[in-house]
Every structure is written in C-alpha cells, then in structure tokens.
C-alpha cells in the first residue's frame, strides 16, 4: 500500500511541505486501518468499559482489572490473521509473542493464553495445512516461553477459506504497585530499546494487514510476516521482571504494528510529550538499513522503555545479563514533535499528535440483508446425531490442546477441554475462570443476535464453573468495510456484543479490530471473538462430564417450554442445509448467569455443562465417559431435530443430587426440565418424542475423534 492521495494532501497541508520518504511510510502505517481504526472507531463507543474493577480501560497495550486492592490482572487480545495465511507457523507464533509483550508493557507477568482459531472447511487440504501450521506455531512459541495455553476455540466455515483468523488473548498478573503504562512521563528521560536486534522482517506489516489478501499473497507478501524467537522472548520476559523489581521503568510499550515508529510515537503522544530519536543508535542485525526500514520493521521480541538518566546504566547491565541487545535511542522532550535523525540528518519532524491521532475517520454505507424463510431439512435422527457429534466444529479439540503445555506455571486448576479454564490466583485467594471464542454460524445467520449470543455463551461458560463474570476483551474481525453488506454485518456484531455485555454488567476493557479479512474467495463471516474472565472463591468446580450418580436437569430451554425453535445458525443446518431464524435469547440473561453460577457452587451439583454448539444432543454426548452415561427422555411440540439440535444460548445441563433446590433457585428466572438420570454404564440413551437413539461411549469417542484421526 502507499499513502492515499487524500491523506497525503492532509499531511502536506499540516507540514507545509512534501513529506520525506520516512515520514510518508510512517503516516501510511500509522494511518492504516490496522493502527488507526478508521472504519471501526466511530462504532466502538457502543461499548461500556467502566466499572469499579476497571483500573485501565481501552487505549493502552493491555487493560488492567482489579481483583483486590493489592492484586491486579491484565487482559489483552490480538489478531494475526493475514500473516497466518501467508506463513501459518510464524504468523501464529508471533501473534502469541505480541500479546505477551503487551502484557509486559503494563508491568504484569503473563499467566495464561487463549487462542480462538477460524479456518475454511476441514475437508479442504489447504485449510488443514493452515490449521496444522497455526497450532504448531502457537504451541511451540507458548510452550517455549512458559506461558500455558488454557482455553480457546476452533471453528471451520467455508467463508474462511481465503483468510483464516488467529485471535490470541493473554491474562497477566501483577501487584498493584508495579503497574506501569504506555504514557511517557517526564521530559529529559531516555528512550531505551531492549531486546532482539532490528532487521528487515515484517516491513509494512500494519499496512499489509489493512488490505484484502491478494491471490498471490502467500508468496508476494511473505516479507511482511515477522519471524519469532521464543527463547529471546523468554529472556525478555525475565529481564522485564528484573527491571520492574528494581523500579527502573517509567513507561513501556511493545514494538508491534508499525515497529519502532509506531511504539515510540504512540508512547510519546499518549504522554502529551515530544521526542528526538537517533536512528543509527538502534542495534541492527542487517547492514545498510535506511531510516524507514529501522522505523517500520516489525522485528519481534523488542520493547521500548522510558528510563531516567541515572538508571540507564543499570538497565543496560540487566539487558546484558539476559543476553539482550540494548540501545539508548533518544530523549523525551516537551516539543510535542516526533523527530528522528539519521547520522546527523533530520528524516522525520512531525507533530506527534497529528501523526498518532490525525487520521480521518471513514463514513461508510451499510446495506442490510434480506430476511430468511423457514426451510428445514428432513433427516434421520441417527444420521443427524452422528453427523453433528462427528462434525469438526463440535468434535473433540484434544488434538489441538494436547500440543499446548497448559500446566506450566502451576496455576491451572482446570485446563482446556471443558467450558472454561480455572486458574489459581493464590495471591488473591480466589479462582479466575477464563474462556474465549465466537461462532461464525451464529453471526452469519444473524450478526446482531449472534454476537449477543457469543457474549452470553462466554458468560455461561464461566458460570458452569461457578464463576461470576468480571471483564472482557474483544477481537472484532470483519471483511472489507467498503462493501456495504460487510460493514452492516460488522456494525451489527459491534452493537450486539456491546449490548449483551452491558446487560451482563461486564465491561469490555480493551480489544482489537481486524478488517479487510477479504480475499478472492470473498469476505469472512463477521466474527466477534470475546475473551472473558470471572472470579470465584475457590479453584474447584464440577466437571463437564457425568458423575453417574444424580438427576439430569436442563436449564433455560425455551423450546421445551413450548416456544417456537430457531435453528438458524445451528450446526444442524450447516450440515444438512436449510434456513431459519436465529433462536430467541433469554429475557433476563443476567439473572440466568448469576443463578447458574450459584447453583454450580452448591455441593449437590455433580456436573455442569453449557448447552450450545450442536445443541442438546451434542452437549449430552460430550458429557459421556467410559464409566458414565445417561438415560434421557424429552418430548415437546417441536420435532426431534428441533428439540435436540437447536442452539439457543443461555442453557446448561446440570447433574445434581437435589433437583428441587435447582428448580427453586431458577424459579422466575429460567425454565427447568428434568431430562432423566446419569448412569454408570457408559452409554447415552435418548428418547425424543417416541424416537429412540442409543450410543456407547466408544462410538461417541470415535465420532468425536475426527480431527485427530484425519490429521494423524
């Protein structure tokens, strides 16, 4: 990409001259969609980011949320979509590295990752190639730096065939007194670059992420993809800890999009300061680098720190101890200008606020889609059950998470493979539940209600672990916003996510926007990945598997209550075709989530599992083990397929030894239906409107092992 002519006219008018080559590429990257959010910022005011627990909200490298007066966590999320198409291994790996460094910037130590991944149809060889490369990249990088990947999601949808999504979230932990920010503090302080040397990799990565993927992107755009080194990242993590321990950091920023130019200018702009940088002082690994390369390269594992002059020598000594490069590259000034020199020549001299905040916003048209008529397929119940339980979207993701070290750090009380992970935060004497994901089927069927459902499902995932939602971060992915139908869908997921999070009193404290996820194959589905955390008094929670000793209850199902089902957005329709409206969401979602968390924490609750993707049948199948199963009988006005496979959010299956207590708790909140009993036979027996179905644990496990079987 090059700087748009209309943008260049604004720059020339502001500067009173033609920009230098270095200035022009700086504006091109910092005014790109990826950095400036030109199409999304006008919409993001829909989110509420306030709450007593919010210490730092949107706008910094990561958000900071209070657990207690003395213990904070950070939350951040990042997309690495285009790079992961061009180079799935390095694209995904450097996405992990970037979000971890965002965590370091706030003074926190990274304690958990969650990855939400979206690919084209699993039956496509290229989709499987991307899938394998992305998972390997995430696993290798996360495992090497010692940060557990404990949660996430995987979805396959044909509209990702030309543009996969890789969204990675990170939670960090810090004592309150160690918090730092990405705002320059004091005139006269030094800017110090610590970490890997600067090369030519990742040049123009921000502008690359702000345009549609071309047909030859896998070859032509490879130079825009960064190459990561997790072992250097690990050294940087520990060096950052040492710098914080000695109180040597005044402010900090990760070098991510737009490289040194982006990080240093944004640090200065946020502090309402100026800066002078001497670019030749930057430690480099390639010869004859020119100013624009030094400024815009996105070489990984680098941080820029603001340091008082008297502490520079100690920072240099600690960097040397950890075998990291260290350069004093400039000074904080009071000029309000961002100035860069190279061997005595001024190559950049611009107002820093204009550079970082001056990009004009886009006013784009929207176009709503036509409505859908109900057109449901006729299927055999057994065939439908096997197709849905064996779908890659609802099947076991064990092949993915077994490649991740989810126990390193000794905080993982409940790991991946259930609705949400639970981390032991011993410093605050509480458990922290963590979940992340979205469903492209839902937001394709109805972007607004589908996004509301994404928020509710994440909250339900926390509640079935007994946790109360605390805060969330989002990664809003969309296609080319210049297409009116695409921008309509993107606006709808923003509004839907914002409305449900507000209803649930969950502040959205930060996030990321990734647009132009569009290719020769067309735009991606509007995809609102949400990462949410919740708290509870302990680290323990009932499993998402049958215990074999209690009564089974289904909470929240409006179809069993006699209302018309909506199969829109379901895996059932994805497998068999047809159209329908998206299901109605519960009228009082906050009360449902609050009551569910309280019920789950009762001693009489033996198991709990969110009912969503694939419907009730898939939920029950997921709860079967070799030793436990269930006898279930349900009936209603709807067909067996509607009863078993609709995906209304805000439902859960509970195994309990005190069903009356559960019914009393949900009285006036949500309907409760007795499904049957858990057994010790390792078989799921279903009777639905006089139709019968039975599946052994072995048969279910074989169906659910499709990903592992196909890839190994």
mmCIF file with all atom_site columns, C-alpha atoms in Angstrom, residues 266-430:
data_model
loop_
_atom_site.group_PDB
_atom_site.id
_atom_site.type_symbol
_atom_site.label_atom_id
_atom_site.label_alt_id
_atom_site.label_comp_id
_atom_site.label_asym_id
_atom_site.label_entity_id
_atom_site.label_seq_id
_atom_site.pdbx_PDB_ins_code
_atom_site.Cartn_x
_atom_site.Cartn_y
_atom_site.Cartn_z
_atom_site.occupancy
_atom_site.B_iso_or_equiv
_atom_site.pdbx_formal_charge
_atom_site.auth_seq_id
_atom_site.auth_comp_id
_atom_site.auth_asym_id
_atom_site.auth_atom_id
_atom_site.pdbx_PDB_model_num
ATOM 1   C CA . UNK A 1 266 ? 2.402   6.396   20.467 1.00 0.00 ? 266 UNK A CA 1
ATOM 2   C CA . UNK A 1 267 ? 4.249   6.326   23.806 1.00 0.00 ? 267 UNK A CA 1
ATOM 3   C CA . UNK A 1 268 ? 5.108   9.993   23.391 1.00 0.00 ? 268 UNK A CA 1
ATOM 4   C CA . UNK A 1 269 ? 1.689   11.034  22.096 1.00 0.00 ? 269 UNK A CA 1
ATOM 5   C CA . UNK A 1 270 ? -0.162  9.396   24.984 1.00 0.00 ? 270 UNK A CA 1
ATOM 6   C CA . UNK A 1 271 ? 2.003   11.310  27.438 1.00 0.00 ? 271 UNK A CA 1
ATOM 7   C CA . UNK A 1 272 ? 1.486   14.603  25.566 1.00 0.00 ? 272 UNK A CA 1
ATOM 8   C CA . UNK A 1 273 ? 5.241   14.924  25.080 1.00 0.00 ? 273 UNK A CA 1
ATOM 9   C CA . UNK A 1 274 ? 7.736   15.037  22.238 1.00 0.00 ? 274 UNK A CA 1
ATOM 10  C CA . UNK A 1 275 ? 10.823  13.034  21.366 1.00 0.00 ? 275 UNK A CA 1
ATOM 11  C CA . UNK A 1 276 ? 14.087  13.093  19.457 1.00 0.00 ? 276 UNK A CA 1
ATOM 12  C CA . UNK A 1 277 ? 15.385  9.704   18.231 1.00 0.00 ? 277 UNK A CA 1
ATOM 13  C CA . UNK A 1 278 ? 18.792  8.948   16.714 1.00 0.00 ? 278 UNK A CA 1
ATOM 14  C CA . UNK A 1 279 ? 18.018  6.019   14.429 1.00 0.00 ? 279 UNK A CA 1
ATOM 15  C CA . UNK A 1 280 ? 21.622  4.968   13.806 1.00 0.00 ? 280 UNK A CA 1
ATOM 16  C CA . UNK A 1 281 ? 21.884  4.043   17.515 1.00 0.00 ? 281 UNK A CA 1
ATOM 17  C CA . UNK A 1 282 ? 19.310  1.233   17.116 1.00 0.00 ? 282 UNK A CA 1
ATOM 18  C CA . UNK A 1 283 ? 21.039  -2.158  17.327 1.00 0.00 ? 283 UNK A CA 1
ATOM 19  C CA . UNK A 1 284 ? 20.628  -3.806  13.933 1.00 0.00 ? 284 UNK A CA 1
ATOM 20  C CA . UNK A 1 285 ? 21.244  -7.267  12.527 1.00 0.00 ? 285 UNK A CA 1
ATOM 21  C CA . UNK A 1 286 ? 21.365  -6.362  8.846  1.00 0.00 ? 286 UNK A CA 1
ATOM 22  C CA . UNK A 1 287 ? 23.768  -3.985  7.078  1.00 0.00 ? 287 UNK A CA 1
ATOM 23  C CA . UNK A 1 288 ? 22.933  -0.719  5.369  1.00 0.00 ? 288 UNK A CA 1
ATOM 24  C CA . UNK A 1 289 ? 19.472  -0.296  6.837  1.00 0.00 ? 289 UNK A CA 1
ATOM 25  C CA . UNK A 1 290 ? 17.863  3.023   5.935  1.00 0.00 ? 290 UNK A CA 1
ATOM 26  C CA . UNK A 1 291 ? 15.674  5.145   8.238  1.00 0.00 ? 291 UNK A CA 1
ATOM 27  C CA . UNK A 1 292 ? 12.292  3.925   7.022  1.00 0.00 ? 292 UNK A CA 1
ATOM 28  C CA . UNK A 1 293 ? 13.411  0.304   7.493  1.00 0.00 ? 293 UNK A CA 1
ATOM 29  C CA . UNK A 1 294 ? 14.633  0.992   11.029 1.00 0.00 ? 294 UNK A CA 1
ATOM 30  C CA . UNK A 1 295 ? 11.372  2.746   11.875 1.00 0.00 ? 295 UNK A CA 1
ATOM 31  C CA . UNK A 1 296 ? 8.905   0.341   10.261 1.00 0.00 ? 296 UNK A CA 1
ATOM 32  C CA . UNK A 1 297 ? 10.465  -3.131  10.533 1.00 0.00 ? 297 UNK A CA 1
ATOM 33  C CA . UNK A 1 298 ? 8.390   -5.333  12.829 1.00 0.00 ? 298 UNK A CA 1
ATOM 34  C CA . UNK A 1 299 ? 11.225  -7.499  14.104 1.00 0.00 ? 299 UNK A CA 1
ATOM 35  C CA . UNK A 1 300 ? 9.969   -9.328  17.166 1.00 0.00 ? 300 UNK A CA 1
ATOM 36  C CA . UNK A 1 301 ? 10.908  -9.522  20.849 1.00 0.00 ? 301 UNK A CA 1
ATOM 37  C CA . UNK A 1 302 ? 11.583  -5.793  21.345 1.00 0.00 ? 302 UNK A CA 1
ATOM 38  C CA . UNK A 1 303 ? 10.397  -3.289  23.941 1.00 0.00 ? 303 UNK A CA 1
ATOM 39  C CA . UNK A 1 304 ? 10.906  0.451   24.257 1.00 0.00 ? 304 UNK A CA 1
ATOM 40  C CA . UNK A 1 305 ? 11.261  1.774   27.798 1.00 0.00 ? 305 UNK A CA 1
ATOM 41  C CA . UNK A 1 306 ? 11.262  5.269   29.258 1.00 0.00 ? 306 UNK A CA 1
ATOM 42  C CA . UNK A 1 307 ? 14.120  5.388   31.789 1.00 0.00 ? 307 UNK A CA 1
ATOM 43  C CA . UNK A 1 308 ? 15.510  8.172   33.963 1.00 0.00 ? 308 UNK A CA 1
ATOM 44  C CA . UNK A 1 309 ? 19.082  9.150   33.011 1.00 0.00 ? 309 UNK A CA 1
ATOM 45  C CA . UNK A 1 310 ? 20.525  7.875   36.276 1.00 0.00 ? 310 UNK A CA 1
ATOM 46  C CA . UNK A 1 311 ? 19.002  4.405   35.712 1.00 0.00 ? 311 UNK A CA 1
ATOM 47  C CA . UNK A 1 312 ? 20.211  3.862   32.146 1.00 0.00 ? 312 UNK A CA 1
ATOM 48  C CA . UNK A 1 313 ? 23.435  2.118   33.166 1.00 0.00 ? 313 UNK A CA 1
ATOM 49  C CA . UNK A 1 314 ? 21.530  -0.354  35.345 1.00 0.00 ? 314 UNK A CA 1
ATOM 50  C CA . UNK A 1 315 ? 19.064  -1.110  32.535 1.00 0.00 ? 315 UNK A CA 1
ATOM 51  C CA . UNK A 1 316 ? 21.993  -1.758  30.204 1.00 0.00 ? 316 UNK A CA 1
ATOM 52  C CA . UNK A 1 317 ? 23.567  -4.075  32.787 1.00 0.00 ? 317 UNK A CA 1
ATOM 53  C CA . UNK A 1 318 ? 20.375  -6.103  33.228 1.00 0.00 ? 318 UNK A CA 1
ATOM 54  C CA . UNK A 1 319 ? 19.904  -6.376  29.471 1.00 0.00 ? 319 UNK A CA 1
ATOM 55  C CA . UNK A 1 320 ? 23.448  -7.695  29.188 1.00 0.00 ? 320 UNK A CA 1
ATOM 56  C CA . UNK A 1 321 ? 22.766  -10.198 31.986 1.00 0.00 ? 321 UNK A CA 1
ATOM 57  C CA . UNK A 1 322 ? 19.881  -11.614 29.951 1.00 0.00 ? 322 UNK A CA 1
ATOM 58  C CA . UNK A 1 323 ? 21.894  -11.539 26.715 1.00 0.00 ? 323 UNK A CA 1
ATOM 59  C CA . UNK A 1 324 ? 19.609  -8.950  25.133 1.00 0.00 ? 324 UNK A CA 1
ATOM 60  C CA . UNK A 1 325 ? 20.510  -6.028  22.941 1.00 0.00 ? 325 UNK A CA 1
ATOM 61  C CA . UNK A 1 326 ? 20.127  -2.578  24.457 1.00 0.00 ? 326 UNK A CA 1
ATOM 62  C CA . UNK A 1 327 ? 20.297  0.859   22.790 1.00 0.00 ? 327 UNK A CA 1
ATOM 63  C CA . UNK A 1 328 ? 19.720  4.338   24.167 1.00 0.00 ? 328 UNK A CA 1
ATOM 64  C CA . UNK A 1 329 ? 17.871  5.717   21.153 1.00 0.00 ? 329 UNK A CA 1
ATOM 65  C CA . UNK A 1 330 ? 16.547  9.123   22.188 1.00 0.00 ? 330 UNK A CA 1
ATOM 66  C CA . UNK A 1 331 ? 15.104  11.604  24.662 1.00 0.00 ? 331 UNK A CA 1
ATOM 67  C CA . UNK A 1 332 ? 11.671  12.658  25.865 1.00 0.00 ? 332 UNK A CA 1
ATOM 68  C CA . UNK A 1 333 ? 11.100  16.339  25.123 1.00 0.00 ? 333 UNK A CA 1
ATOM 69  C CA . UNK A 1 334 ? 8.389   18.942  25.649 1.00 0.00 ? 334 UNK A CA 1
ATOM 70  C CA . UNK A 1 335 ? 8.189   19.921  21.970 1.00 0.00 ? 335 UNK A CA 1
ATOM 71  C CA . UNK A 1 336 ? 5.096   17.945  21.005 1.00 0.00 ? 336 UNK A CA 1
ATOM 72  C CA . UNK A 1 337 ? 7.012   16.842  17.922 1.00 0.00 ? 337 UNK A CA 1
ATOM 73  C CA . UNK A 1 338 ? 8.296   13.458  16.852 1.00 0.00 ? 338 UNK A CA 1
ATOM 74  C CA . UNK A 1 339 ? 11.772  13.971  15.447 1.00 0.00 ? 339 UNK A CA 1
ATOM 75  C CA . UNK A 1 340 ? 14.105  11.299  14.072 1.00 0.00 ? 340 UNK A CA 1
ATOM 76  C CA . UNK A 1 341 ? 17.621  11.873  12.860 1.00 0.00 ? 341 UNK A CA 1
ATOM 77  C CA . UNK A 1 342 ? 19.930  9.548   10.970 1.00 0.00 ? 342 UNK A CA 1
ATOM 78  C CA . UNK A 1 343 ? 23.651  10.248  11.006 1.00 0.00 ? 343 UNK A CA 1
ATOM 79  C CA . UNK A 1 344 ? 23.033  13.924  11.705 1.00 0.00 ? 344 UNK A CA 1
ATOM 80  C CA . UNK A 1 345 ? 20.274  14.413  9.126  1.00 0.00 ? 345 UNK A CA 1
ATOM 81  C CA . UNK A 1 346 ? 16.669  15.030  10.207 1.00 0.00 ? 346 UNK A CA 1
ATOM 82  C CA . UNK A 1 347 ? 14.485  12.444  8.441  1.00 0.00 ? 347 UNK A CA 1
ATOM 83  C CA . UNK A 1 348 ? 11.270  12.858  10.460 1.00 0.00 ? 348 UNK A CA 1
ATOM 84  C CA . UNK A 1 349 ? 9.898   16.032  12.048 1.00 0.00 ? 349 UNK A CA 1
ATOM 85  C CA . UNK A 1 350 ? 6.134   15.948  12.551 1.00 0.00 ? 350 UNK A CA 1
ATOM 86  C CA . UNK A 1 351 ? 3.584   16.920  15.220 1.00 0.00 ? 351 UNK A CA 1
ATOM 87  C CA . UNK A 1 352 ? 3.238   13.712  17.226 1.00 0.00 ? 352 UNK A CA 1
ATOM 88  C CA . UNK A 1 353 ? -0.478  14.136  17.944 1.00 0.00 ? 353 UNK A CA 1
ATOM 89  C CA . UNK A 1 354 ? -1.192  14.620  14.233 1.00 0.00 ? 354 UNK A CA 1
ATOM 90  C CA . UNK A 1 355 ? 0.824   11.503  13.415 1.00 0.00 ? 355 UNK A CA 1
ATOM 91  C CA . UNK A 1 356 ? -0.918  9.310   16.003 1.00 0.00 ? 356 UNK A CA 1
ATOM 92  C CA . UNK A 1 357 ? -4.423  10.810  16.111 1.00 0.00 ? 357 UNK A CA 1
ATOM 93  C CA . UNK A 1 358 ? -4.835  12.776  12.908 1.00 0.00 ? 358 UNK A CA 1
ATOM 94  C CA . UNK A 1 359 ? -6.120  10.070  10.579 1.00 0.00 ? 359 UNK A CA 1
ATOM 95  C CA . UNK A 1 360 ? -9.587  10.994  9.282  1.00 0.00 ? 360 UNK A CA 1
ATOM 96  C CA . UNK A 1 361 ? -12.371 8.555   10.094 1.00 0.00 ? 361 UNK A CA 1
ATOM 97  C CA . UNK A 1 362 ? -14.339 6.784   7.379  1.00 0.00 ? 362 UNK A CA 1
ATOM 98  C CA . UNK A 1 363 ? -18.062 7.335   6.939  1.00 0.00 ? 363 UNK A CA 1
ATOM 99  C CA . UNK A 1 364 ? -19.194 4.130   5.261  1.00 0.00 ? 364 UNK A CA 1
ATOM 100 C CA . UNK A 1 365 ? -22.512 2.915   3.918  1.00 0.00 ? 365 UNK A CA 1
ATOM 101 C CA . UNK A 1 366 ? -24.369 -0.129  5.198  1.00 0.00 ? 366 UNK A CA 1
ATOM 102 C CA . UNK A 1 367 ? -26.791 -2.482  3.496  1.00 0.00 ? 367 UNK A CA 1
ATOM 103 C CA . UNK A 1 368 ? -28.978 -4.900  5.459  1.00 0.00 ? 368 UNK A CA 1
ATOM 104 C CA . UNK A 1 369 ? -29.521 -8.404  4.075  1.00 0.00 ? 369 UNK A CA 1
ATOM 105 C CA . UNK A 1 370 ? -32.899 -9.806  3.130  1.00 0.00 ? 370 UNK A CA 1
ATOM 106 C CA . UNK A 1 371 ? -34.753 -11.873 5.731  1.00 0.00 ? 371 UNK A CA 1
ATOM 107 C CA . UNK A 1 372 ? -34.924 -15.671 5.616  1.00 0.00 ? 372 UNK A CA 1
ATOM 108 C CA . UNK A 1 373 ? -37.833 -18.043 5.371  1.00 0.00 ? 373 UNK A CA 1
ATOM 109 C CA . UNK A 1 374 ? -38.101 -21.227 7.401  1.00 0.00 ? 374 UNK A CA 1
ATOM 110 C CA . UNK A 1 375 ? -36.922 -24.160 5.296  1.00 0.00 ? 375 UNK A CA 1
ATOM 111 C CA . UNK A 1 376 ? -35.882 -27.138 7.409  1.00 0.00 ? 376 UNK A CA 1
ATOM 112 C CA . UNK A 1 377 ? -34.427 -30.378 6.077  1.00 0.00 ? 377 UNK A CA 1
ATOM 113 C CA . UNK A 1 378 ? -35.887 -33.780 6.833  1.00 0.00 ? 378 UNK A CA 1
ATOM 114 C CA . UNK A 1 379 ? -33.314 -36.104 8.350  1.00 0.00 ? 379 UNK A CA 1
ATOM 115 C CA . UNK A 1 380 ? -32.988 -39.426 10.073 1.00 0.00 ? 380 UNK A CA 1
ATOM 116 C CA . UNK A 1 381 ? -32.358 -38.899 13.785 1.00 0.00 ? 381 UNK A CA 1
ATOM 117 C CA . UNK A 1 382 ? -29.437 -41.328 13.972 1.00 0.00 ? 382 UNK A CA 1
ATOM 118 C CA . UNK A 1 383 ? -27.793 -39.852 10.873 1.00 0.00 ? 383 UNK A CA 1
ATOM 119 C CA . UNK A 1 384 ? -28.187 -36.342 12.235 1.00 0.00 ? 384 UNK A CA 1
ATOM 120 C CA . UNK A 1 385 ? -26.788 -37.311 15.645 1.00 0.00 ? 385 UNK A CA 1
ATOM 121 C CA . UNK A 1 386 ? -23.717 -38.934 14.118 1.00 0.00 ? 386 UNK A CA 1
ATOM 122 C CA . UNK A 1 387 ? -23.140 -36.043 11.703 1.00 0.00 ? 387 UNK A CA 1
ATOM 123 C CA . UNK A 1 388 ? -23.267 -33.429 14.445 1.00 0.00 ? 388 UNK A CA 1
ATOM 124 C CA . UNK A 1 389 ? -21.301 -35.309 17.107 1.00 0.00 ? 389 UNK A CA 1
ATOM 125 C CA . UNK A 1 390 ? -18.704 -36.085 14.431 1.00 0.00 ? 390 UNK A CA 1
ATOM 126 C CA . UNK A 1 391 ? -18.551 -32.594 12.924 1.00 0.00 ? 391 UNK A CA 1
ATOM 127 C CA . UNK A 1 392 ? -15.104 -30.947 13.218 1.00 0.00 ? 392 UNK A CA 1
ATOM 128 C CA . UNK A 1 393 ? -16.852 -27.895 14.698 1.00 0.00 ? 393 UNK A CA 1
ATOM 129 C CA . UNK A 1 394 ? -18.328 -29.811 17.647 1.00 0.00 ? 394 UNK A CA 1
ATOM 130 C CA . UNK A 1 395 ? -15.827 -32.674 17.849 1.00 0.00 ? 395 UNK A CA 1
ATOM 131 C CA . UNK A 1 396 ? -13.076 -33.006 20.427 1.00 0.00 ? 396 UNK A CA 1
ATOM 132 C CA . UNK A 1 397 ? -10.297 -30.440 20.127 1.00 0.00 ? 397 UNK A CA 1
ATOM 133 C CA . UNK A 1 398 ? -7.888  -32.648 22.046 1.00 0.00 ? 398 UNK A CA 1
ATOM 134 C CA . UNK A 1 399 ? -5.570  -32.797 19.037 1.00 0.00 ? 399 UNK A CA 1
ATOM 135 C CA . UNK A 1 400 ? -5.144  -29.033 19.433 1.00 0.00 ? 400 UNK A CA 1
ATOM 136 C CA . UNK A 1 401 ? -4.724  -28.556 23.153 1.00 0.00 ? 401 UNK A CA 1
ATOM 137 C CA . UNK A 1 402 ? -2.565  -31.611 23.769 1.00 0.00 ? 402 UNK A CA 1
ATOM 138 C CA . UNK A 1 403 ? 0.135   -29.754 21.798 1.00 0.00 ? 403 UNK A CA 1
ATOM 139 C CA . UNK A 1 404 ? -0.002  -26.919 24.324 1.00 0.00 ? 404 UNK A CA 1
ATOM 140 C CA . UNK A 1 405 ? 1.620   -27.059 27.725 1.00 0.00 ? 405 UNK A CA 1
ATOM 141 C CA . UNK A 1 406 ? -1.378  -25.979 29.771 1.00 0.00 ? 406 UNK A CA 1
ATOM 142 C CA . UNK A 1 407 ? 0.075   -26.808 33.175 1.00 0.00 ? 407 UNK A CA 1
ATOM 143 C CA . UNK A 1 408 ? 3.333   -24.839 33.162 1.00 0.00 ? 408 UNK A CA 1
ATOM 144 C CA . UNK A 1 409 ? 3.305   -22.214 35.893 1.00 0.00 ? 409 UNK A CA 1
ATOM 145 C CA . UNK A 1 410 ? 1.354   -24.420 38.358 1.00 0.00 ? 410 UNK A CA 1
ATOM 146 C CA . UNK A 1 411 ? -1.757  -22.221 38.274 1.00 0.00 ? 411 UNK A CA 1
ATOM 147 C CA . UNK A 1 412 ? -4.010  -24.321 36.030 1.00 0.00 ? 412 UNK A CA 1
ATOM 148 C CA . UNK A 1 413 ? -6.644  -25.886 38.274 1.00 0.00 ? 413 UNK A CA 1
ATOM 149 C CA . UNK A 1 414 ? -8.954  -26.787 35.354 1.00 0.00 ? 414 UNK A CA 1
ATOM 150 C CA . UNK A 1 415 ? -7.433  -26.891 31.884 1.00 0.00 ? 415 UNK A CA 1
ATOM 151 C CA . UNK A 1 416 ? -8.729  -26.993 28.315 1.00 0.00 ? 416 UNK A CA 1
ATOM 152 C CA . UNK A 1 417 ? -11.384 -29.421 27.114 1.00 0.00 ? 417 UNK A CA 1
ATOM 153 C CA . UNK A 1 418 ? -14.218 -28.115 29.256 1.00 0.00 ? 418 UNK A CA 1
ATOM 154 C CA . UNK A 1 419 ? -16.306 -24.939 29.058 1.00 0.00 ? 419 UNK A CA 1
ATOM 155 C CA . UNK A 1 420 ? -13.727 -22.677 30.656 1.00 0.00 ? 420 UNK A CA 1
ATOM 156 C CA . UNK A 1 421 ? -10.370 -22.942 32.376 1.00 0.00 ? 421 UNK A CA 1
ATOM 157 C CA . UNK A 1 422 ? -9.843  -22.064 36.037 1.00 0.00 ? 422 UNK A CA 1
ATOM 158 C CA . UNK A 1 423 ? -6.570  -20.571 37.311 1.00 0.00 ? 423 UNK A CA 1
ATOM 159 C CA . UNK A 1 424 ? -5.439  -20.461 40.914 1.00 0.00 ? 424 UNK A CA 1
ATOM 160 C CA . UNK A 1 425 ? -4.726  -16.846 41.902 1.00 0.00 ? 425 UNK A CA 1
ATOM 161 C CA . UNK A 1 426 ? -3.262  -17.631 45.301 1.00 0.00 ? 426 UNK A CA 1
ATOM 162 C CA . UNK A 1 427 ? -2.143  -14.035 45.832 1.00 0.00 ? 427 UNK A CA 1
ATOM 163 C CA . UNK A 1 428 ? -5.817  -13.008 45.916 1.00 0.00 ? 428 UNK A CA 1
ATOM 164 C CA . UNK A 1 429 ? -7.122  -16.280 47.405 1.00 0.00 ? 429 UNK A CA 1
ATOM 165 C CA . UNK A 1 430 ? -9.515  -16.841 44.509 1.00 0.00 ? 430 UNK A CA 1
#
